[in-house]
Tab-separated table of C-alpha atoms in Angstrom:
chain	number	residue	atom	x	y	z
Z	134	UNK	CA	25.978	135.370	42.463
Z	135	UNK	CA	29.444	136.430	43.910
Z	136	UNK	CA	29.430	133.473	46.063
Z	137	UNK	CA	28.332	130.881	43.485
Z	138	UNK	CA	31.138	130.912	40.811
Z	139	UNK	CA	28.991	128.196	38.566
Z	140	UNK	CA	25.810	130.897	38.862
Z	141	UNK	CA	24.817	132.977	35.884
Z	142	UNK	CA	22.303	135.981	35.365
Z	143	UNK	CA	19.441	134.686	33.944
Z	144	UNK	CA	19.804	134.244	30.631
Z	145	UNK	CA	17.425	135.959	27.907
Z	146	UNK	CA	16.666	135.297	23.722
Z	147	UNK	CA	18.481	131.748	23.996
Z	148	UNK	CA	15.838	130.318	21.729
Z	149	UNK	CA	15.469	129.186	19.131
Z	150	UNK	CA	18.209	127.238	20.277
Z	151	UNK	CA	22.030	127.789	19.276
Z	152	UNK	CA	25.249	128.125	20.098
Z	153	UNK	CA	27.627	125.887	22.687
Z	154	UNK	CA	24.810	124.910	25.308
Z	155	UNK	CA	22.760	123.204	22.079
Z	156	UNK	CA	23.593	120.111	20.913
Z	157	UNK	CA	21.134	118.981	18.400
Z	158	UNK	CA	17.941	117.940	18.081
Z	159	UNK	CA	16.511	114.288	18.177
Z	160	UNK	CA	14.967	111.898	15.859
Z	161	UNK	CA	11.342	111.449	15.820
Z	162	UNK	CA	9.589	107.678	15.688
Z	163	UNK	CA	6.083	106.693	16.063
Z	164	UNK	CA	5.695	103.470	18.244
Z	165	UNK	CA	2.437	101.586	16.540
Z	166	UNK	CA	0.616	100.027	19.972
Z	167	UNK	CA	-1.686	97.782	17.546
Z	168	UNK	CA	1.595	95.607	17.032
Z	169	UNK	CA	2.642	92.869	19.138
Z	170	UNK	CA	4.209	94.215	21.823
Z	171	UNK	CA	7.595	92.315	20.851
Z	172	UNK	CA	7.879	94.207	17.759
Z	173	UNK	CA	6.677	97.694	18.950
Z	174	UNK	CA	10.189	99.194	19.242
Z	175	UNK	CA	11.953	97.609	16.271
Z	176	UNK	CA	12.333	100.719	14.284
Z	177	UNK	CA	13.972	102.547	17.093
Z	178	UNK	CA	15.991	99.644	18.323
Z	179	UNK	CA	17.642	98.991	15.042
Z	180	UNK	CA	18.614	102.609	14.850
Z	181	UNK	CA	20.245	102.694	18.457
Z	182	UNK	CA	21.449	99.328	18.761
Z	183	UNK	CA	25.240	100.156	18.702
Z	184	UNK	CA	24.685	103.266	21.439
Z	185	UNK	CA	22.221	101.171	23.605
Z	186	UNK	CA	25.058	98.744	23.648
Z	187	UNK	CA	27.948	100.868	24.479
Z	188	UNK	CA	26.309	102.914	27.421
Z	189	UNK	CA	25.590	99.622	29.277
Z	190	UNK	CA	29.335	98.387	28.454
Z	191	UNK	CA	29.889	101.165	30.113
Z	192	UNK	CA	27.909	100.727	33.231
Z	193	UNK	CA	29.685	97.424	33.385
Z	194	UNK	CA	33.315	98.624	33.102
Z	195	UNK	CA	32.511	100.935	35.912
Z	196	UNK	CA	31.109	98.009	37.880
Z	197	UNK	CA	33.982	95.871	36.976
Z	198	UNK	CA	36.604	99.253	38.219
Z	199	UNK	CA	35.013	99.500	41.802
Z	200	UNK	CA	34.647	95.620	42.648
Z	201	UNK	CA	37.471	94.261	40.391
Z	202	UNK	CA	38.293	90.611	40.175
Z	203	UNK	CA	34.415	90.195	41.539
Z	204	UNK	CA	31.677	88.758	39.178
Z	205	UNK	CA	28.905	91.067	40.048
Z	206	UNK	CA	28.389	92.522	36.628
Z	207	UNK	CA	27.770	88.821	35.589
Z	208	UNK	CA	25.532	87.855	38.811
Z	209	UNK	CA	23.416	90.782	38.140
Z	210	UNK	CA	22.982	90.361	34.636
Z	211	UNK	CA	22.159	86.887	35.211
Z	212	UNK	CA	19.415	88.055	37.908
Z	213	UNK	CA	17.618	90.331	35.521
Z	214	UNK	CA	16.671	87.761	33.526
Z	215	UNK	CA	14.995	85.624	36.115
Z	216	UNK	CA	13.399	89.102	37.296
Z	217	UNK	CA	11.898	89.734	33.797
Z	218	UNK	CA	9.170	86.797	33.875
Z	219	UNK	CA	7.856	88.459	37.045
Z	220	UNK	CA	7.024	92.115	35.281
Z	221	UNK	CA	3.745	92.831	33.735
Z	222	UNK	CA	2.276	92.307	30.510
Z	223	UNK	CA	2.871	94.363	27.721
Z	224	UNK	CA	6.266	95.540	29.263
Z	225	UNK	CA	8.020	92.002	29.284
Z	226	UNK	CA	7.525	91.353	26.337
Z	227	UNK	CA	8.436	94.525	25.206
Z	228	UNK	CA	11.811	94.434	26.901
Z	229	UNK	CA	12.324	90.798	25.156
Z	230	UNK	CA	11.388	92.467	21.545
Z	231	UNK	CA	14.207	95.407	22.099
Z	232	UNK	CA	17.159	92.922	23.366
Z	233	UNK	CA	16.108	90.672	20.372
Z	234	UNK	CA	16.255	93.103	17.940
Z	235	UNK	CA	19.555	95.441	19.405
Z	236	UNK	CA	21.180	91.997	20.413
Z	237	UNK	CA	22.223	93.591	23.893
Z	238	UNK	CA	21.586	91.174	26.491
Z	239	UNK	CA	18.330	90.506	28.063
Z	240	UNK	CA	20.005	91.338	32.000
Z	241	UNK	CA	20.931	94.676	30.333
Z	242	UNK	CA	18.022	95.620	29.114
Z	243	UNK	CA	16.144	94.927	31.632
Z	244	UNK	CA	18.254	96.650	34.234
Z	245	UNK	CA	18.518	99.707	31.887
Z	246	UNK	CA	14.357	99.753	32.291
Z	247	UNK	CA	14.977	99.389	36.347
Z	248	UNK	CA	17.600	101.720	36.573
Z	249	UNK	CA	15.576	104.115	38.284
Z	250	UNK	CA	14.466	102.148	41.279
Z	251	UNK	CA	18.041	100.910	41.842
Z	252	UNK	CA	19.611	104.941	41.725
Z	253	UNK	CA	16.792	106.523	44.164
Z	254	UNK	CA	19.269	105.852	47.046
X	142	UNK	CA	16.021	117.532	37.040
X	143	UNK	CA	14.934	120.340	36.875
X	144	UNK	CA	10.976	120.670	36.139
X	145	UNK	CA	8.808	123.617	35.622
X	146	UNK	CA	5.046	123.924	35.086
X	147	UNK	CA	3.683	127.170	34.793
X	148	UNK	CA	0.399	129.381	34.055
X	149	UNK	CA	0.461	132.934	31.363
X	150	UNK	CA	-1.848	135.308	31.820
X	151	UNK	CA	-4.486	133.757	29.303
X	152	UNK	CA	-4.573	130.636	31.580
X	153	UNK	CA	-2.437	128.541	28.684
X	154	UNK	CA	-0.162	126.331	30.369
X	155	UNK	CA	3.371	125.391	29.310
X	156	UNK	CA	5.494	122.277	30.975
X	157	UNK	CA	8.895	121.810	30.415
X	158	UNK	CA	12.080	119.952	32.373
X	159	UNK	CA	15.916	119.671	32.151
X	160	UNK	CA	16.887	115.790	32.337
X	161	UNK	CA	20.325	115.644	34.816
X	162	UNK	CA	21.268	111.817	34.779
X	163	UNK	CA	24.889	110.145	34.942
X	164	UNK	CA	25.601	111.819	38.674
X	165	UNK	CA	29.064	109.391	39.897
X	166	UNK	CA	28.667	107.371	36.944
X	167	UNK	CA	32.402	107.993	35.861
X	168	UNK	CA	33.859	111.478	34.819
X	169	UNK	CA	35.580	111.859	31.562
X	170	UNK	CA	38.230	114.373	31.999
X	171	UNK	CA	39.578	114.662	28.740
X	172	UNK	CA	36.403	116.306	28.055
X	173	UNK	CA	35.597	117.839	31.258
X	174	UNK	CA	31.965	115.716	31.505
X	175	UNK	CA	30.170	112.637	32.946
X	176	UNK	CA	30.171	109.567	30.797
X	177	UNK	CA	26.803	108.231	31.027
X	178	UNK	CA	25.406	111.708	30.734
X	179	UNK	CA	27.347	111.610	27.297
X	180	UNK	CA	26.821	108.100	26.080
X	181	UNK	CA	22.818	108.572	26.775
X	182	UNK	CA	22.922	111.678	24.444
X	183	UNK	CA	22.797	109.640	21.556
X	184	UNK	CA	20.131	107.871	22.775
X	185	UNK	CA	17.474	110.208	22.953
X	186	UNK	CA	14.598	110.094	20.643
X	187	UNK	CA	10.939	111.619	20.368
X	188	UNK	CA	8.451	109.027	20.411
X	189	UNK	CA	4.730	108.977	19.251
X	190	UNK	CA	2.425	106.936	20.369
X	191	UNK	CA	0.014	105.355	17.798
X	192	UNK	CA	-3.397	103.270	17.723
X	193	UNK	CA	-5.376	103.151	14.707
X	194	UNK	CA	-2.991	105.469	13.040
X	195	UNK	CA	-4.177	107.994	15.812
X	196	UNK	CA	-1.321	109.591	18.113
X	197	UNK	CA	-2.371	108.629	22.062
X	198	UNK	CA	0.532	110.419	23.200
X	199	UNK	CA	4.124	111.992	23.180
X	200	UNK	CA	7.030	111.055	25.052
X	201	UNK	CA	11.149	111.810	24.955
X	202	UNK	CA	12.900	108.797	25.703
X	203	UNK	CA	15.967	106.987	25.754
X	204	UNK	CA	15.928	104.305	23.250
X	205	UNK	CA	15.248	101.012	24.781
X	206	UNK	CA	13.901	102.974	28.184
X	207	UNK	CA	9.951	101.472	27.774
X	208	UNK	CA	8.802	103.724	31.050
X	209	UNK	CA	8.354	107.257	30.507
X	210	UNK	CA	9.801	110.068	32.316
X	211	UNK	CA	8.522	113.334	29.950
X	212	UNK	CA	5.176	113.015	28.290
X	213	UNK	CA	2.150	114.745	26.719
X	214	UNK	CA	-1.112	113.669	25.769
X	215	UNK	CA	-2.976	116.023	23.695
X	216	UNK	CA	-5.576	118.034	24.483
X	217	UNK	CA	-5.615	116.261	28.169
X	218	UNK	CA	-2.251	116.539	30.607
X	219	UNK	CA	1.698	116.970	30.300
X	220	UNK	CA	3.701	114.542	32.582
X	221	UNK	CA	7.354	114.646	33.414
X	222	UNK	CA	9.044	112.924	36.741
X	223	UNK	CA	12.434	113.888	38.711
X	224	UNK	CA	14.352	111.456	40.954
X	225	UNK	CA	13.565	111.570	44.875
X	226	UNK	CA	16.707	110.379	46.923
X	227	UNK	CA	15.559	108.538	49.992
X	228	UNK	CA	17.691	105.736	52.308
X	229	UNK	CA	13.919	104.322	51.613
X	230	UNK	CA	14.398	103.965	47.755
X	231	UNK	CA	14.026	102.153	45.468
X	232	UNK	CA	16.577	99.022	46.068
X	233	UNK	CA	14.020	98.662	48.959
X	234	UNK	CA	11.236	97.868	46.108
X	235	UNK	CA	13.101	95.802	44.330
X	236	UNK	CA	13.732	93.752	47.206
X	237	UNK	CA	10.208	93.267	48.066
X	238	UNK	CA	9.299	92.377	44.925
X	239	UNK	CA	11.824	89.553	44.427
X	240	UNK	CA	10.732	88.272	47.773
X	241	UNK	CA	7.162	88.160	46.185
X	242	UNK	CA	5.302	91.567	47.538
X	243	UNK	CA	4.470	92.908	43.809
X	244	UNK	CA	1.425	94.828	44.929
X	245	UNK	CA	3.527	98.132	43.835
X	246	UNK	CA	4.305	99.660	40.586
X	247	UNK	CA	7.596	100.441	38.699
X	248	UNK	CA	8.141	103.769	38.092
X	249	UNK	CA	8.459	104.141	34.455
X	250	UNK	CA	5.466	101.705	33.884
X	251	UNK	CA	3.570	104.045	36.007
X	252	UNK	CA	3.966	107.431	33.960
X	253	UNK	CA	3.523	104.820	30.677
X	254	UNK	CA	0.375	103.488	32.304
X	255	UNK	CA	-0.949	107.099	33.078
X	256	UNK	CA	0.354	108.574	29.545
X	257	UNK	CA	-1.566	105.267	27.716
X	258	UNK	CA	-4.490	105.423	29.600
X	259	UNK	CA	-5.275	108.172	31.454
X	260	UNK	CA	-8.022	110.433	29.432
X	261	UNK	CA	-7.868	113.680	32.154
X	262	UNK	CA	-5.773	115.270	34.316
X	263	UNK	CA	-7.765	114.486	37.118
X	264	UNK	CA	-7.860	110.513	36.152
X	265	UNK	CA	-3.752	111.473	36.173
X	266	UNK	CA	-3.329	113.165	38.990
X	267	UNK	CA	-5.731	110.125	41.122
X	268	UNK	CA	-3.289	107.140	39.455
X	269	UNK	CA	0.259	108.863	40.617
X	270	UNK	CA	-1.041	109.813	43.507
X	271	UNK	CA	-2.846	106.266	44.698
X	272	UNK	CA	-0.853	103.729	43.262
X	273	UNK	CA	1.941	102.562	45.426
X	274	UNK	CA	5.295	102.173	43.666
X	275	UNK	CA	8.623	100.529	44.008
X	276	UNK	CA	10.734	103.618	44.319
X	277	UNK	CA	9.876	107.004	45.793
X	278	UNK	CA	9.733	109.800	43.714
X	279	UNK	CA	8.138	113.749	41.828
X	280	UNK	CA	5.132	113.547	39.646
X	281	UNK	CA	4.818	116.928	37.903
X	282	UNK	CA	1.655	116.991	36.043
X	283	UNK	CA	0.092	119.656	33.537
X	284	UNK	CA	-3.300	120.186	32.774
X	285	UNK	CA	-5.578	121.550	30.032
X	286	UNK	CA	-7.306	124.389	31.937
X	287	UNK	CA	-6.376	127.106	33.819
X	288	UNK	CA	-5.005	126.578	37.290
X	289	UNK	CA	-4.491	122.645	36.713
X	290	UNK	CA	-1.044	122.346	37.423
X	291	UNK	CA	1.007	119.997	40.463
X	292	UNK	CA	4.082	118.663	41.899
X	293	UNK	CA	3.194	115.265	43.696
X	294	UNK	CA	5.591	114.343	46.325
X	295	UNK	CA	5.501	110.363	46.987
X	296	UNK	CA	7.244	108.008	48.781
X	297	UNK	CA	6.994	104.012	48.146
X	298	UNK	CA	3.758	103.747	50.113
X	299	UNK	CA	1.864	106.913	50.067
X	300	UNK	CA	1.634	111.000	48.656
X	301	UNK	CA	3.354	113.009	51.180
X	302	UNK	CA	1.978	116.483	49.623
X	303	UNK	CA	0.297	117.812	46.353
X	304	UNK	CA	1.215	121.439	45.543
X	305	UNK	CA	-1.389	122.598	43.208
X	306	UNK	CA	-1.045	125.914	41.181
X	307	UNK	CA	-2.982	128.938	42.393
X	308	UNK	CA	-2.924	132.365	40.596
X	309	UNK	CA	-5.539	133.588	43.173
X	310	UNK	CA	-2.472	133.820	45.624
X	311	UNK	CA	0.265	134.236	42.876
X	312	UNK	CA	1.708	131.049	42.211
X	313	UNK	CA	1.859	130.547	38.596
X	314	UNK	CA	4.696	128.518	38.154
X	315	UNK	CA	5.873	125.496	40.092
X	316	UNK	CA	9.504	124.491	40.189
X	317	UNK	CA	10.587	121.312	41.356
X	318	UNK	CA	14.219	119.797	41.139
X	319	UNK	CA	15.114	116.928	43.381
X	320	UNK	CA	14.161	118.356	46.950
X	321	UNK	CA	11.025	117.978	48.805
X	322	UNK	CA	9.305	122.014	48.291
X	323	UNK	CA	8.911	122.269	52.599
X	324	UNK	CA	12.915	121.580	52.650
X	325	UNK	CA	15.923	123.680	51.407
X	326	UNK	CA	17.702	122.388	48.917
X	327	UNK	CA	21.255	120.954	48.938
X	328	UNK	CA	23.426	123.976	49.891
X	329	UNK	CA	25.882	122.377	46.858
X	330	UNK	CA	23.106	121.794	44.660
X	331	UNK	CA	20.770	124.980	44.776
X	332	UNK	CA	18.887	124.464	41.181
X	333	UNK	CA	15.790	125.716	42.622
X	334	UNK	CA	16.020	129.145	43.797
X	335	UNK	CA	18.125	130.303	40.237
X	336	UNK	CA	14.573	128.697	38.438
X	337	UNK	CA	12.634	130.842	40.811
X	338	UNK	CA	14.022	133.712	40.682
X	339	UNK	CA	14.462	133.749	36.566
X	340	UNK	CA	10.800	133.076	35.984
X	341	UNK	CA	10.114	135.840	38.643
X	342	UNK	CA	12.212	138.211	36.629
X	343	UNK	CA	10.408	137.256	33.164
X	344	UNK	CA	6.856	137.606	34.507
X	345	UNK	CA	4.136	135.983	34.057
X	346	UNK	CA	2.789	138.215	31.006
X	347	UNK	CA	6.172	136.925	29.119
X	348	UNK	CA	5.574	133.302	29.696
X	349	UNK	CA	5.929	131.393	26.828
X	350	UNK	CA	8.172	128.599	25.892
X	351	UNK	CA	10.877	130.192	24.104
X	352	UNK	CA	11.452	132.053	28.003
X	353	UNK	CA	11.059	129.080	30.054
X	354	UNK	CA	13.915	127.505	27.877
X	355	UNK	CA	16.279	130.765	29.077
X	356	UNK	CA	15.341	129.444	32.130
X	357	UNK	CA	16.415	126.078	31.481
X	358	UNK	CA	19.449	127.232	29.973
X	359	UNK	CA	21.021	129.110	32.986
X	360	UNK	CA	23.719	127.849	34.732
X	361	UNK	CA	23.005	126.071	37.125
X	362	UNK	CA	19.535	124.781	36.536
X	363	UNK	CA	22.337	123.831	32.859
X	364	UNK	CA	24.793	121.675	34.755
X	365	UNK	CA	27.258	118.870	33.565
X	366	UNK	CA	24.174	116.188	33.949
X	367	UNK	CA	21.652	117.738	31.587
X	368	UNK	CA	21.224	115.624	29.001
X	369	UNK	CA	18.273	117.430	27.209
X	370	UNK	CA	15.915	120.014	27.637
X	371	UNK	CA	11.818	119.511	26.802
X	372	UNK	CA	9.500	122.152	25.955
X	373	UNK	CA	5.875	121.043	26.054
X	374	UNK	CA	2.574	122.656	25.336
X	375	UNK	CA	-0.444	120.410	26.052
X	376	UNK	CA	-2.694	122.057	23.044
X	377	UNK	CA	-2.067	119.679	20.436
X	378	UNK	CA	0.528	117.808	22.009
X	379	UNK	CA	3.395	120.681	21.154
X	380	UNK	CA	6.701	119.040	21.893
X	381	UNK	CA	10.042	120.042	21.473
X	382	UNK	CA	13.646	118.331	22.120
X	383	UNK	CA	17.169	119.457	22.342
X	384	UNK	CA	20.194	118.088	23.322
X	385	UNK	CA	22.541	120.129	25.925
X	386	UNK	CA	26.158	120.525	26.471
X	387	UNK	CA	27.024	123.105	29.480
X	388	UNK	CA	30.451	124.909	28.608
X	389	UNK	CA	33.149	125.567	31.258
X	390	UNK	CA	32.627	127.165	33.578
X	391	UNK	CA	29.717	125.278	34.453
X	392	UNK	CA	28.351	123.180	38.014
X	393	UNK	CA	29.186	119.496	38.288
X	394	UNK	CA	25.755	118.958	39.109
């Protein structure tokens, strides 16, 4: 503990949880998987539209700071399109139905679903 | 991540993980944080799963994430995945499967797949550990009886170990952050032996979920990158969700 000076004792009777390490709890939605796959996330998108939007503006600012002048946020956008036709039924569409109905970009939202595979490095 | 699946003394078993995303993804220093970490906050949401009006399963997401990275389906298995770093990751994957080679999986279909159609632990446990993926990574699965509990360590191609609960030899509770369980961790990113060593002190008579979530809320296993904290309990689907914030002074990472 001395030598760690981000290391705690473990802490005890946190929960239920309060105070400055809890910030809230989350909303609950049911996804209905006997709708077309295209609409399955419509509730949830039109809810989170605005902050679905703004993280990947953000992804592309920080993009646009290390390479600047470059087009690379573009090129890749532009790539994840042509990449979507090429993923599995019901998950294409699915991606389609959530750009559509948050109005982000198809490139984003697909790389926001592939975002895992590009970070395991 | 941090991800924890562990046994009590009646053989009930309780699954639970701190999400850590947003690592280098720009630091806001007015408010002492990473961005992404605090953008995706908002963004969280508990999910259920319905056909014919009937819940299949659970997840917590981030809205407009379709894969799933912490899941239950009642009365069956609990699911959650951490990130594995490897040089042989995932950019690999994608590579291949521009250049046509799409016999693999992406990672967040996978865990949807397994969540959608998977009826057992076992059927689980088979599908993440067979199925060859795009991106390397830790499967931490949750059964319904006792002793059905794993970490499954994968790269792209194959399962490079399955560490299975065993109570007969004391291990009740498996911890798994983003290290392979046969290395040591990080020296600057030690999540794992904190985890350890507060479940050790609780004991396994005073599992339960409201202690694994003291766990999960000690610095550092709480870092800067914890976005939330779920508390799962596969009888009935239990599910809980909160949202983090780790006060100064508190680890980067």
């Amino acid at each position: 503990l001395a030598g760690d000076p981000f290391r705690e004792d473990c802490r005890n009777k946190t929960y239920p949880p309060s105070g400055p390490t809890y910030k809230g709890t989350v909303p609950t939605y049911i996804i209905n998987l006997d709708l077309p796959p295209y609409k399955r996330w419509a509730n949830v998108m039109n809810d989170k539209k605005t902050e679905l939007k703004k993280v990947m503006q953000n992804i592309k600012n920080l993009v646009n700071k290390f390479f600047p002048g470059s087009k690379i946020a573009d090129l890749v956008e532009v790539k994840m399109v042509h990449l979507l036709s090429s993923l599995p039924h019901p998950f294409r569409e699915e991606i389609e139905g959530i750009a559509n109905t948050s109005g982000a970009s198809l490139g984003d939202v697909v790389l926001f679903n592939i975002f895992y595979e590009i970070f395991t490095v | 991540c941090t991800s924890i699946v562990a046994e009590d003394k009646t053989g009930k078993l309780y699954h639970a993980r701190n999400l850590d995303f947003g690592l280098f993804l720009g630091w806001d220093i007015k408010n002492s944080s990473w961005t992404i970490t605090q953008l995706l906050k908002p963004l969280v949401v508990a999910l259920a799963f319905q056909r014919n009006n009937k819940t299949i399963f659970k997840s917590t997401n981030f809205a407009g994430y379709i894969g799933m990275l912490s899941g239950v389906r009642p009365g069956a298995f609990t699911l959650t995945m951490n990130e594995r770093f490897s040089i042989d990751g995932g950019y690999l994957g994608i590579l291949e499967w521009i250049l046509g080679r799409r016999d693999g999986m992406w990672m967040g279909f996978l865990t949807r797949a397994v969540l959608e159609n998977s009826t057992s632990y076992e059927e689980a446990k088979e599908k993440l550990a067979k199925t060859r993926l795009l991106a390397p990574a830790y499967f931490i699965l949750g059964g319904n009886k006792p002793g059905q509990g794993c970490v499954i360590t994968r790269s792209r191609a194959a399962t490079l170990d399955i560490w299975d609960l065993d109570i007969k030899q004391g291990t009740w509770f498996l911890v798994e952050t983003n290290y392979d369980r046969w290395k040591p961790p990080l020296f600057l990113d030690n999540r794992r032996d904190p985890a350890k060593q507060c479940l050790n002190q609780i004991k396994q008579e005073n599992l339960s979920l409201a202690t694994i979530y003291d766990v999960l809320s000690t610095k550092p296993v709480l870092n800067k990158l914890t976005v939330y904290t779920t508390l799962m309990a596969v009888d009935g689907g239990h599910t809980e969700t909160y949202l983090r914030e780790c006060p100064e002074p508190c680890c980067p990472w």
